[in-house]
Short mmCIF file of N, CA, C and O in Angstrom, two decimals:
data_model
loop_
_atom_site.label_atom_id
_atom_site.label_comp_id
_atom_site.label_asym_id
_atom_site.label_seq_id
_atom_site.Cartn_x
_atom_site.Cartn_y
_atom_site.Cartn_z
N ALA A 1 -21.92 -23.53 23.71
CA ALA A 1 -21.29 -24.17 25.12
C ALA A 1 -19.03 -23.79 24.77
O ALA A 1 -18.26 -23.86 25.76
N GLY A 2 -19.15 -25.09 23.64
CA GLY A 2 -17.52 -24.79 23.47
C GLY A 2 -16.65 -23.38 23.11
O GLY A 2 -15.83 -23.36 22.95
N PHE A 3 -17.73 -22.54 23.10
CA PHE A 3 -17.02 -21.09 22.56
C PHE A 3 -16.54 -20.53 23.41
O PHE A 3 -15.61 -19.22 23.94
N GLU A 4 -17.29 -21.13 24.89
CA GLU A 4 -16.54 -20.27 26.53
C GLU A 4 -17.11 -19.22 26.59
O GLU A 4 -16.34 -18.07 26.65
N PRO A 5 -18.51 -19.04 25.58
CA PRO A 5 -18.58 -16.95 25.99
C PRO A 5 -18.44 -16.72 27.39
O PRO A 5 -19.18 -16.83 28.35
N ARG A 6 -18.89 -15.51 27.08
CA ARG A 6 -18.43 -14.03 28.10
C ARG A 6 -19.07 -12.89 28.38
O ARG A 6 -18.84 -12.40 26.70
N LEU A 7 -19.99 -12.64 28.83
CA LEU A 7 -20.66 -11.56 28.27
C LEU A 7 -20.04 -9.91 29.13
O LEU A 7 -19.50 -9.77 29.78
N TYR A 8 -20.10 -8.11 28.33
CA TYR A 8 -19.48 -7.81 28.99
C TYR A 8 -20.36 -6.52 28.60
O TYR A 8 -21.24 -6.61 27.98
N GLY A 9 -19.85 -5.24 28.86
CA GLY A 9 -20.43 -3.84 28.41
C GLY A 9 -21.66 -3.76 29.59
O GLY A 9 -22.05 -4.13 30.38
N ALA A 10 -22.24 -3.46 28.31
CA ALA A 10 -23.52 -2.57 29.15
C ALA A 10 -24.41 -3.35 29.65
O ALA A 10 -25.39 -3.13 31.08
N VAL A 11 -25.15 -4.32 29.22
CA VAL A 11 -25.80 -5.32 29.80
C VAL A 11 -25.29 -6.24 30.77
O VAL A 11 -26.13 -6.18 31.94
N LEU A 12 -24.02 -6.71 30.71
CA LEU A 12 -23.42 -7.08 31.99
C LEU A 12 -23.48 -5.94 33.15
O LEU A 12 -23.59 -6.52 34.69
N ASP A 13 -22.69 -4.45 33.15
CA ASP A 13 -23.20 -3.97 33.62
C ASP A 13 -24.26 -2.80 34.92
O ASP A 13 -23.97 -1.94 35.01
N GLY A 14 -25.57 -2.88 33.86
CA GLY A 14 -26.90 -3.18 34.58
C GLY A 14 -26.88 -1.24 33.78
O GLY A 14 -28.19 -0.64 33.41
N SER A 15 -26.40 -0.91 32.71
CA SER A 15 -26.35 0.71 32.16
C SER A 15 -26.96 0.21 31.55
O SER A 15 -26.92 1.09 30.29
N ALA A 16 -27.21 -0.63 30.19
CA ALA A 16 -28.00 -1.10 29.19
C ALA A 16 -29.50 -0.39 28.93
O ALA A 16 -30.56 -0.69 29.97
N ASP A 17 -29.95 1.01 27.79
CA ASP A 17 -31.18 1.24 27.73
C ASP A 17 -31.62 -0.05 26.42
O ASP A 17 -31.03 -1.03 26.06
N GLU A 18 -33.21 -0.20 26.25
CA GLU A 18 -33.54 -0.35 25.04
C GLU A 18 -32.74 -0.07 23.62
O GLU A 18 -32.08 0.61 23.52
N GLY A 19 -32.11 -1.22 23.27
CA GLY A 19 -31.46 -0.87 22.10
C GLY A 19 -30.07 -1.62 22.20
O GLY A 19 -30.06 -1.43 21.00
N ASP A 20 -29.68 -1.60 22.98
CA ASP A 20 -28.68 -1.24 23.64
C ASP A 20 -28.17 -3.25 22.74
O ASP A 20 -28.74 -4.22 23.46
N ALA A 21 -27.12 -3.60 22.10
CA ALA A 21 -26.72 -4.36 21.86
C ALA A 21 -25.70 -5.28 22.90
O ALA A 21 -25.45 -5.00 24.14
N VAL A 22 -26.86 -6.84 22.94
CA VAL A 22 -25.91 -8.06 24.22
C VAL A 22 -24.26 -7.69 23.53
O VAL A 22 -24.50 -7.88 22.10
N ARG A 23 -23.39 -7.92 24.43
CA ARG A 23 -22.68 -7.99 23.41
C ARG A 23 -21.56 -8.72 23.86
O ARG A 23 -21.72 -9.16 25.85
N LEU A 24 -21.31 -10.08 23.45
CA LEU A 24 -19.80 -11.26 23.56
C LEU A 24 -18.72 -11.57 23.56
O LEU A 24 -19.50 -10.92 22.20
N GLN A 25 -18.28 -12.36 24.68
CA GLN A 25 -16.50 -12.51 23.64
C GLN A 25 -16.76 -14.09 23.42
O GLN A 25 -17.81 -14.94 24.53
N VAL A 26 -16.66 -14.59 22.58
CA VAL A 26 -16.66 -16.09 22.54
C VAL A 26 -14.71 -16.19 22.10
O VAL A 26 -14.03 -15.32 21.36
N PHE A 27 -14.26 -17.57 22.36
CA PHE A 27 -12.80 -18.01 22.53
C PHE A 27 -12.31 -18.94 21.18
O PHE A 27 -13.63 -20.20 21.58
N SER A 28 -11.87 -18.82 20.08
CA SER A 28 -11.77 -20.05 19.22
C SER A 28 -10.19 -19.83 18.87
O SER A 28 -10.30 -18.56 18.41
N GLU A 29 -9.59 -20.93 18.34
CA GLU A 29 -8.88 -20.97 17.13
C GLU A 29 -8.05 -20.73 15.84
O GLU A 29 -7.64 -20.08 15.31
N ASP A 30 -9.73 -20.92 15.75
CA ASP A 30 -10.37 -20.88 14.33
C ASP A 30 -11.95 -19.42 14.79
O ASP A 30 -13.20 -20.52 14.27
N PRO A 31 -11.62 -18.60 14.21
CA PRO A 31 -13.13 -17.28 13.83
C PRO A 31 -13.83 -17.55 12.95
O PRO A 31 -14.94 -17.40 13.44
N GLU A 32 -13.40 -18.11 12.03
CA GLU A 32 -14.02 -18.87 10.71
C GLU A 32 -14.76 -20.32 10.87
O GLU A 32 -15.89 -20.02 11.44
N GLY A 33 -14.79 -20.52 12.04
CA GLY A 33 -15.30 -22.09 12.58
C GLY A 33 -16.60 -21.17 13.35
O GLY A 33 -17.29 -21.92 13.11
N PHE A 34 -16.65 -20.33 14.08
CA PHE A 34 -17.82 -19.55 14.43
C PHE A 34 -18.60 -18.90 14.19
O PHE A 34 -19.59 -19.25 14.15
N ALA A 35 -17.97 -19.05 12.61
CA ALA A 35 -19.12 -17.38 11.80
C ALA A 35 -19.51 -19.25 10.91
O ALA A 35 -20.71 -18.58 10.79
N HIS A 36 -19.30 -19.86 10.27
CA HIS A 36 -19.82 -21.24 9.95
C HIS A 36 -20.92 -21.33 11.15
O HIS A 36 -22.02 -21.91 10.31
N PHE A 37 -20.82 -21.72 11.85
CA PHE A 37 -21.63 -22.03 13.94
C PHE A 37 -22.60 -21.48 14.19
O PHE A 37 -23.88 -21.49 13.45
N LEU A 38 -22.62 -19.91 13.19
CA LEU A 38 -24.11 -18.27 13.51
C LEU A 38 -23.93 -19.25 12.32
O LEU A 38 -25.29 -18.98 11.88
N SER A 39 -23.43 -19.07 11.33
CA SER A 39 -24.65 -19.60 9.37
C SER A 39 -25.66 -20.10 9.63
O SER A 39 -26.71 -20.25 9.45
N GLY A 40 -24.52 -21.63 11.02
CA GLY A 40 -25.53 -22.81 11.09
C GLY A 40 -26.59 -22.78 11.85
O GLY A 40 -27.74 -22.69 11.55
N GLN A 41 -26.77 -21.20 12.52
CA GLN A 41 -28.44 -20.79 13.22
C GLN A 41 -29.14 -19.79 12.34
O GLN A 41 -30.07 -19.75 13.01
N GLY A 42 -29.02 -19.98 11.12
CA GLY A 42 -29.55 -18.77 10.30
C GLY A 42 -30.12 -17.73 10.41
O GLY A 42 -31.23 -17.14 9.86
N TRP A 43 -29.24 -17.49 11.71
CA TRP A 43 -29.54 -15.39 11.38
C TRP A 43 -28.54 -14.80 10.36
O TRP A 43 -27.33 -15.00 10.08
N PRO A 44 -29.21 -13.88 9.80
CA PRO A 44 -27.72 -12.74 8.57
C PRO A 44 -27.17 -11.66 9.45
O PRO A 44 -27.56 -10.95 10.55
N VAL A 45 -26.41 -12.26 9.85
CA VAL A 45 -25.31 -11.99 10.92
C VAL A 45 -24.38 -10.70 9.47
O VAL A 45 -24.69 -10.87 8.57
N GLU A 46 -23.54 -9.67 10.26
CA GLU A 46 -23.18 -8.94 9.13
C GLU A 46 -21.87 -8.92 10.12
O GLU A 46 -21.23 -9.01 10.87
N PRO A 47 -20.70 -8.81 9.36
CA PRO A 47 -19.22 -9.61 9.77
C PRO A 47 -18.67 -7.99 10.52
O PRO A 47 -19.04 -7.14 8.78
N PHE A 48 -17.47 -7.72 11.08
CA PHE A 48 -16.69 -6.18 11.07
C PHE A 48 -15.57 -6.66 11.90
O PHE A 48 -15.31 -7.62 12.78
N ASP A 49 -14.87 -5.73 11.58
CA ASP A 49 -13.42 -5.74 12.40
C ASP A 49 -13.39 -5.06 13.59
O ASP A 49 -14.27 -3.92 13.13
N LEU A 50 -13.67 -5.42 14.69
CA LEU A 50 -13.22 -4.90 16.45
C LEU A 50 -11.80 -4.43 17.02
O LEU A 50 -11.32 -6.20 16.87
N ARG A 51 -11.72 -3.51 17.49
CA ARG A 51 -10.52 -2.86 18.46
C ARG A 51 -10.64 -3.30 19.49
O ARG A 51 -12.07 -2.65 20.15
N VAL A 52 -9.28 -3.83 19.33
CA VAL A 52 -9.27 -4.70 21.08
C VAL A 52 -8.29 -4.55 21.63
O VAL A 52 -7.90 -4.99 21.33
N ALA A 53 -7.84 -3.85 23.07
CA ALA A 53 -7.10 -3.59 23.55
C ALA A 53 -6.00 -4.72 24.31
O ALA A 53 -6.79 -4.57 25.54
N VAL A 54 -5.63 -5.69 24.23
CA VAL A 54 -5.20 -6.79 24.49
C VAL A 54 -4.26 -6.34 25.50
O VAL A 54 -3.87 -7.46 25.97
N ASN A 55 -3.45 -5.66 25.60
CA ASN A 55 -3.04 -5.55 26.51
C ASN A 55 -2.15 -4.22 26.84
O ASN A 55 -3.34 -3.32 25.65
N ARG A 56 -1.76 -3.61 27.45
CA ARG A 56 -2.01 -1.20 27.40
C ARG A 56 -0.86 -1.24 26.14
O ARG A 56 -0.61 -0.11 25.76
N GLU A 57 -0.01 -2.00 25.37
CA GLU A 57 0.56 -1.63 24.34
C GLU A 57 0.64 -2.34 22.78
O GLU A 57 1.52 -1.72 21.81
N LEU A 58 0.02 -2.99 23.13
CA LEU A 58 -1.01 -3.29 22.08
C LEU A 58 -2.71 -4.07 22.22
O LEU A 58 -3.28 -4.13 22.93
N THR A 59 -3.44 -2.63 20.85
CA THR A 59 -4.55 -2.90 20.23
C THR A 59 -4.44 -4.02 19.15
O THR A 59 -3.54 -3.32 18.03
N GLU A 60 -5.41 -4.98 18.97
CA GLU A 60 -5.51 -5.68 17.40
C GLU A 60 -7.49 -5.27 17.46
O GLU A 60 -8.30 -5.82 17.74
N LYS A 61 -6.95 -5.47 16.40
CA LYS A 61 -8.34 -5.82 15.11
C LYS A 61 -9.02 -7.28 15.36
O LYS A 61 -8.39 -8.64 14.97
N PHE A 62 -9.86 -7.97 15.44
CA PHE A 62 -10.75 -9.40 15.79
C PHE A 62 -11.54 -8.81 14.89
O PHE A 62 -13.02 -8.26 14.66
N LEU A 63 -12.41 -10.20 14.48
CA LEU A 63 -13.34 -10.50 13.63
C LEU A 63 -14.44 -10.84 14.58
O LEU A 63 -14.68 -11.01 15.61
N ALA A 64 -15.77 -9.95 14.17
CA ALA A 64 -16.59 -10.03 15.34
C ALA A 64 -18.01 -9.45 14.34
O ALA A 64 -18.19 -9.47 12.97
N TRP A 65 -18.56 -10.28 14.73
CA TRP A 65 -20.27 -9.96 13.95
C TRP A 65 -21.07 -9.11 14.77
O TRP A 65 -21.75 -9.16 15.79
N ARG A 66 -22.52 -8.64 13.61
CA ARG A 66 -24.10 -8.18 14.45
C ARG A 66 -24.64 -8.55 14.36
O ARG A 66 -25.05 -9.25 12.80
N PHE A 67 -26.27 -8.81 14.76
CA PHE A 67 -27.29 -9.26 14.62
C PHE A 67 -28.25 -9.07 15.56
O PHE A 67 -28.52 -8.49 16.09
N SER A 68 -29.29 -9.41 14.98
CA SER A 68 -30.73 -9.34 15.90
C SER A 68 -31.30 -10.87 16.63
O SER A 68 -31.37 -11.26 14.58
N ALA A 69 -32.02 -11.38 16.85
CA ALA A 69 -32.50 -12.30 17.18
C ALA A 69 -33.71 -12.24 18.35
O ALA A 69 -33.26 -11.42 19.20
N GLY A 70 -35.10 -12.38 18.33
CA GLY A 70 -36.08 -11.91 17.94
C GLY A 70 -35.90 -10.12 19.04
O GLY A 70 -36.37 -10.49 19.85
N GLY A 71 -35.70 -9.92 17.89
CA GLY A 71 -35.11 -8.18 18.36
C GLY A 71 -34.64 -7.88 18.87
O GLY A 71 -34.64 -6.72 19.93
N VAL A 72 -33.58 -8.38 19.48
CA VAL A 72 -32.42 -7.85 20.23
C VAL A 72 -31.36 -7.91 19.87
O VAL A 72 -30.43 -8.86 18.50
N PRO A 73 -30.57 -6.78 19.68
CA PRO A 73 -29.16 -6.75 18.82
C PRO A 73 -28.18 -7.89 19.82
O PRO A 73 -28.31 -7.42 21.11
N PHE A 74 -27.25 -8.15 18.85
CA PHE A 74 -26.32 -9.17 19.21
C PHE A 74 -24.82 -8.46 19.11
O PHE A 74 -24.78 -7.76 17.87
N GLU A 75 -24.47 -7.72 19.35
CA GLU A 75 -22.60 -7.68 19.32
C GLU A 75 -21.54 -8.96 20.20
O GLU A 75 -21.40 -9.22 21.13
N ILE A 76 -20.99 -10.22 18.33
CA ILE A 76 -20.08 -10.93 19.56
C ILE A 76 -18.46 -10.81 18.00
O ILE A 76 -18.58 -10.86 17.70
N VAL A 77 -17.91 -10.49 19.19
CA VAL A 77 -15.91 -11.09 18.59
C VAL A 77 -15.52 -12.30 19.16
O VAL A 77 -15.61 -12.70 20.37
N ALA A 78 -14.35 -13.21 18.06
CA ALA A 78 -13.87 -13.48 18.15
C ALA A 78 -13.32 -13.62 18.33
O ALA A 78 -11.91 -13.38 18.22
N LEU A 79 -12.12 -14.12 20.35
CA LEU A 79 -11.40 -13.99 20.72
C LEU A 79 -9.73 -15.13 20.25
O LEU A 79 -10.91 -16.53 21.09
N PRO A 80 -9.16 -15.12 21.06
CA PRO A 80 -8.18 -15.82 20.86
C PRO A 80 -8.75 -16.89 22.40
O PRO A 80 -8.27 -16.01 23.35
N PRO A 81 -7.94 -17.77 22.68
CA PRO A 81 -8.62 -18.50 24.41
C PRO A 81 -7.35 -17.92 24.90
O PRO A 81 -8.24 -17.60 26.28
N GLU A 82 -5.67 -17.62 24.53
CA GLU A 82 -5.26 -16.64 25.38
C GLU A 82 -6.06 -16.12 26.04
O GLU A 82 -5.33 -15.63 27.58
N LEU A 83 -6.74 -15.10 25.08
CA LEU A 83 -7.57 -14.56 26.37
C LEU A 83 -8.93 -14.47 26.62
O LEU A 83 -9.11 -13.27 27.46
N LEU A 84 -9.33 -15.55 27.05
CA LEU A 84 -9.88 -16.35 27.79
C LEU A 84 -8.99 -15.69 29.70
O LEU A 84 -10.26 -15.35 30.83
N ARG A 85 -8.32 -16.39 29.98
CA ARG A 85 -7.23 -16.02 30.62
C ARG A 85 -7.04 -14.71 31.22
O ARG A 85 -6.41 -14.32 31.85
N GLN A 86 -6.68 -13.48 30.05
CA GLN A 86 -6.30 -12.41 30.65
C GLN A 86 -7.18 -11.64 29.86
O GLN A 86 -7.03 -11.10 28.82
N ALA A 87 -8.19 -11.18 30.54
CA ALA A 87 -8.94 -10.32 29.93
C ALA A 87 -8.55 -9.15 29.20
O ALA A 87 -7.41 -7.75 29.79
N PRO A 88 -9.51 -8.80 27.74
CA PRO A 88 -7.85 -7.20 27.40
C PRO A 88 -8.58 -6.24 27.75
O PRO A 88 -9.71 -6.72 29.34
N LEU A 89 -8.41 -5.49 27.60
CA LEU A 89 -7.90 -3.77 28.67
C LEU A 89 -10.19 -3.38 27.95
O LEU A 89 -9.85 -2.71 26.78
N ASP A 90 -10.33 -2.18 29.06
CA ASP A 90 -11.35 -1.69 28.49
C ASP A 90 -11.01 -0.09 28.46
O ASP A 90 -10.17 0.27 28.74
N ALA A 91 -12.22 0.87 28.24
CA ALA A 91 -11.37 2.33 27.66
C ALA A 91 -10.83 2.85 28.85
O ALA A 91 -9.81 3.90 28.20
N ASP A 92 -10.69 2.66 29.89
CA ASP A 92 -9.64 3.32 31.27
C ASP A 92 -8.54 2.57 31.76
O ASP A 92 -8.66 2.95 32.11
N GLY A 93 -8.23 1.58 30.76
CA GLY A 93 -7.36 0.48 31.02
C GLY A 93 -6.87 0.32 31.66
O GLY A 93 -5.99 -1.13 31.76
N LYS A 94 -8.26 -1.30 32.81
CA LYS A 94 -7.87 -1.75 33.20
C LYS A 94 -8.90 -3.32 32.99
O LYS A 94 -9.20 -2.65 31.56
N PRO A 95 -8.80 -3.30 33.71
CA PRO A 95 -9.54 -5.59 32.66
C PRO A 95 -11.06 -5.21 32.34
O PRO A 95 -11.36 -4.90 33.53
N MET A 96 -10.98 -6.04 31.52
CA MET A 96 -12.51 -5.47 31.14
C MET A 96 -13.29 -6.84 31.62
O MET A 96 -13.00 -7.63 31.95
N ALA A 97 -14.10 -5.58 32.28
CA ALA A 97 -15.33 -7.00 33.33
C ALA A 97 -16.98 -7.70 32.46
O ALA A 97 -16.41 -6.73 31.19
N ARG A 98 -16.82 -8.95 32.46
CA ARG A 98 -16.86 -9.64 31.98
C ARG A 98 -17.21 -11.45 32.64
O ARG A 98 -17.34 -10.91 34.18
N ALA A 99 -18.43 -11.67 32.59
CA ALA A 99 -19.31 -12.51 32.82
C ALA A 99 -19.18 -13.63 32.16
O ALA A 99 -19.75 -13.79 31.00
N SER A 100 -19.85 -15.52 32.90
CA SER A 100 -19.83 -16.02 32.37
C SER A 100 -21.04 -16.81 33.00
O SER A 100 -21.35 -16.20 33.61
N LEU A 101 -21.77 -17.97 32.10
CA LEU A 101 -23.04 -18.37 32.21
C LEU A 101 -23.04 -18.71 33.75
O LEU A 101 -23.99 -18.28 34.65
N ALA A 102 -22.30 -19.53 33.91
CA ALA A 102 -22.70 -19.97 35.70
C ALA A 102 -21.66 -18.50 36.43
O ALA A 102 -23.02 -18.03 37.42
N GLN A 103 -21.53 -17.52 36.07
CA GLN A 103 -21.22 -16.61 36.47
C GLN A 103 -21.93 -15.82 36.93
O GLN A 103 -22.85 -15.07 37.82
N LEU A 104 -23.14 -15.51 36.15
CA LEU A 104 -23.94 -14.99 36.18
C LEU A 104 -25.60 -15.34 37.07
O LEU A 104 -26.02 -14.77 37.23
N ARG A 105 -25.53 -16.99 36.84
CA ARG A 105 -26.45 -17.06 37.33
C ARG A 105 -25.95 -17.61 38.96
O ARG A 105 -26.95 -17.04 39.70
N GLU A 106 -24.86 -17.02 38.96
CA GLU A 106 -24.44 -17.42 40.98
C GLU A 106 -25.03 -15.90 40.67
O GLU A 106 -24.96 -15.34 42.14
N LYS A 107 -25.31 -14.32 40.58
CA LYS A 107 -24.71 -14.34 41.04
C LYS A 107 -26.91 -13.56 40.80
O LYS A 107 -27.33 -12.56 41.67
N THR A 108 -27.08 -14.40 40.25
CA THR A 108 -29.03 -13.81 39.43
C THR A 108 -29.55 -14.34 41.27
O THR A 108 -30.72 -14.20 41.20
N GLY A 109 -29.44 -15.59 41.57
CA GLY A 109 -29.27 -17.09 41.86
C GLY A 109 -30.11 -17.48 41.25
O GLY A 109 -31.88 -18.55 42.00
N GLN A 110 -30.02 -17.42 39.78
CA GLN A 110 -30.04 -18.85 39.26
C GLN A 110 -29.77 -20.18 39.19
O GLN A 110 -28.13 -19.48 39.04
N ARG A 111 -30.52 -21.06 39.25
CA ARG A 111 -29.39 -22.48 38.63
C ARG A 111 -29.84 -22.63 37.06
O ARG A 111 -30.40 -22.21 36.37
#
């Protein structure tokens, strides 16, 4: 919860197929701190750089990780906290759709 995760991508918009990764954004001043959190979970993670359109003029690389948990593939990218308030852009140049756990629970009627 301290990393304020946001779900985005095919799982969020309902277009995911079997095998599509659950994509999450987490927010931290220290991406390596999140890497330590992941290693503490015991999941074998594969780090990689993910390019994210911060705004129309700027695309940056951010540290990300791939792993599988319970047979489900995950892809998590660590972003700076300022991108929590201003969503990165998706491929069509619009702010990326994403949802917090509270928003997902509200959408599905769960508590």
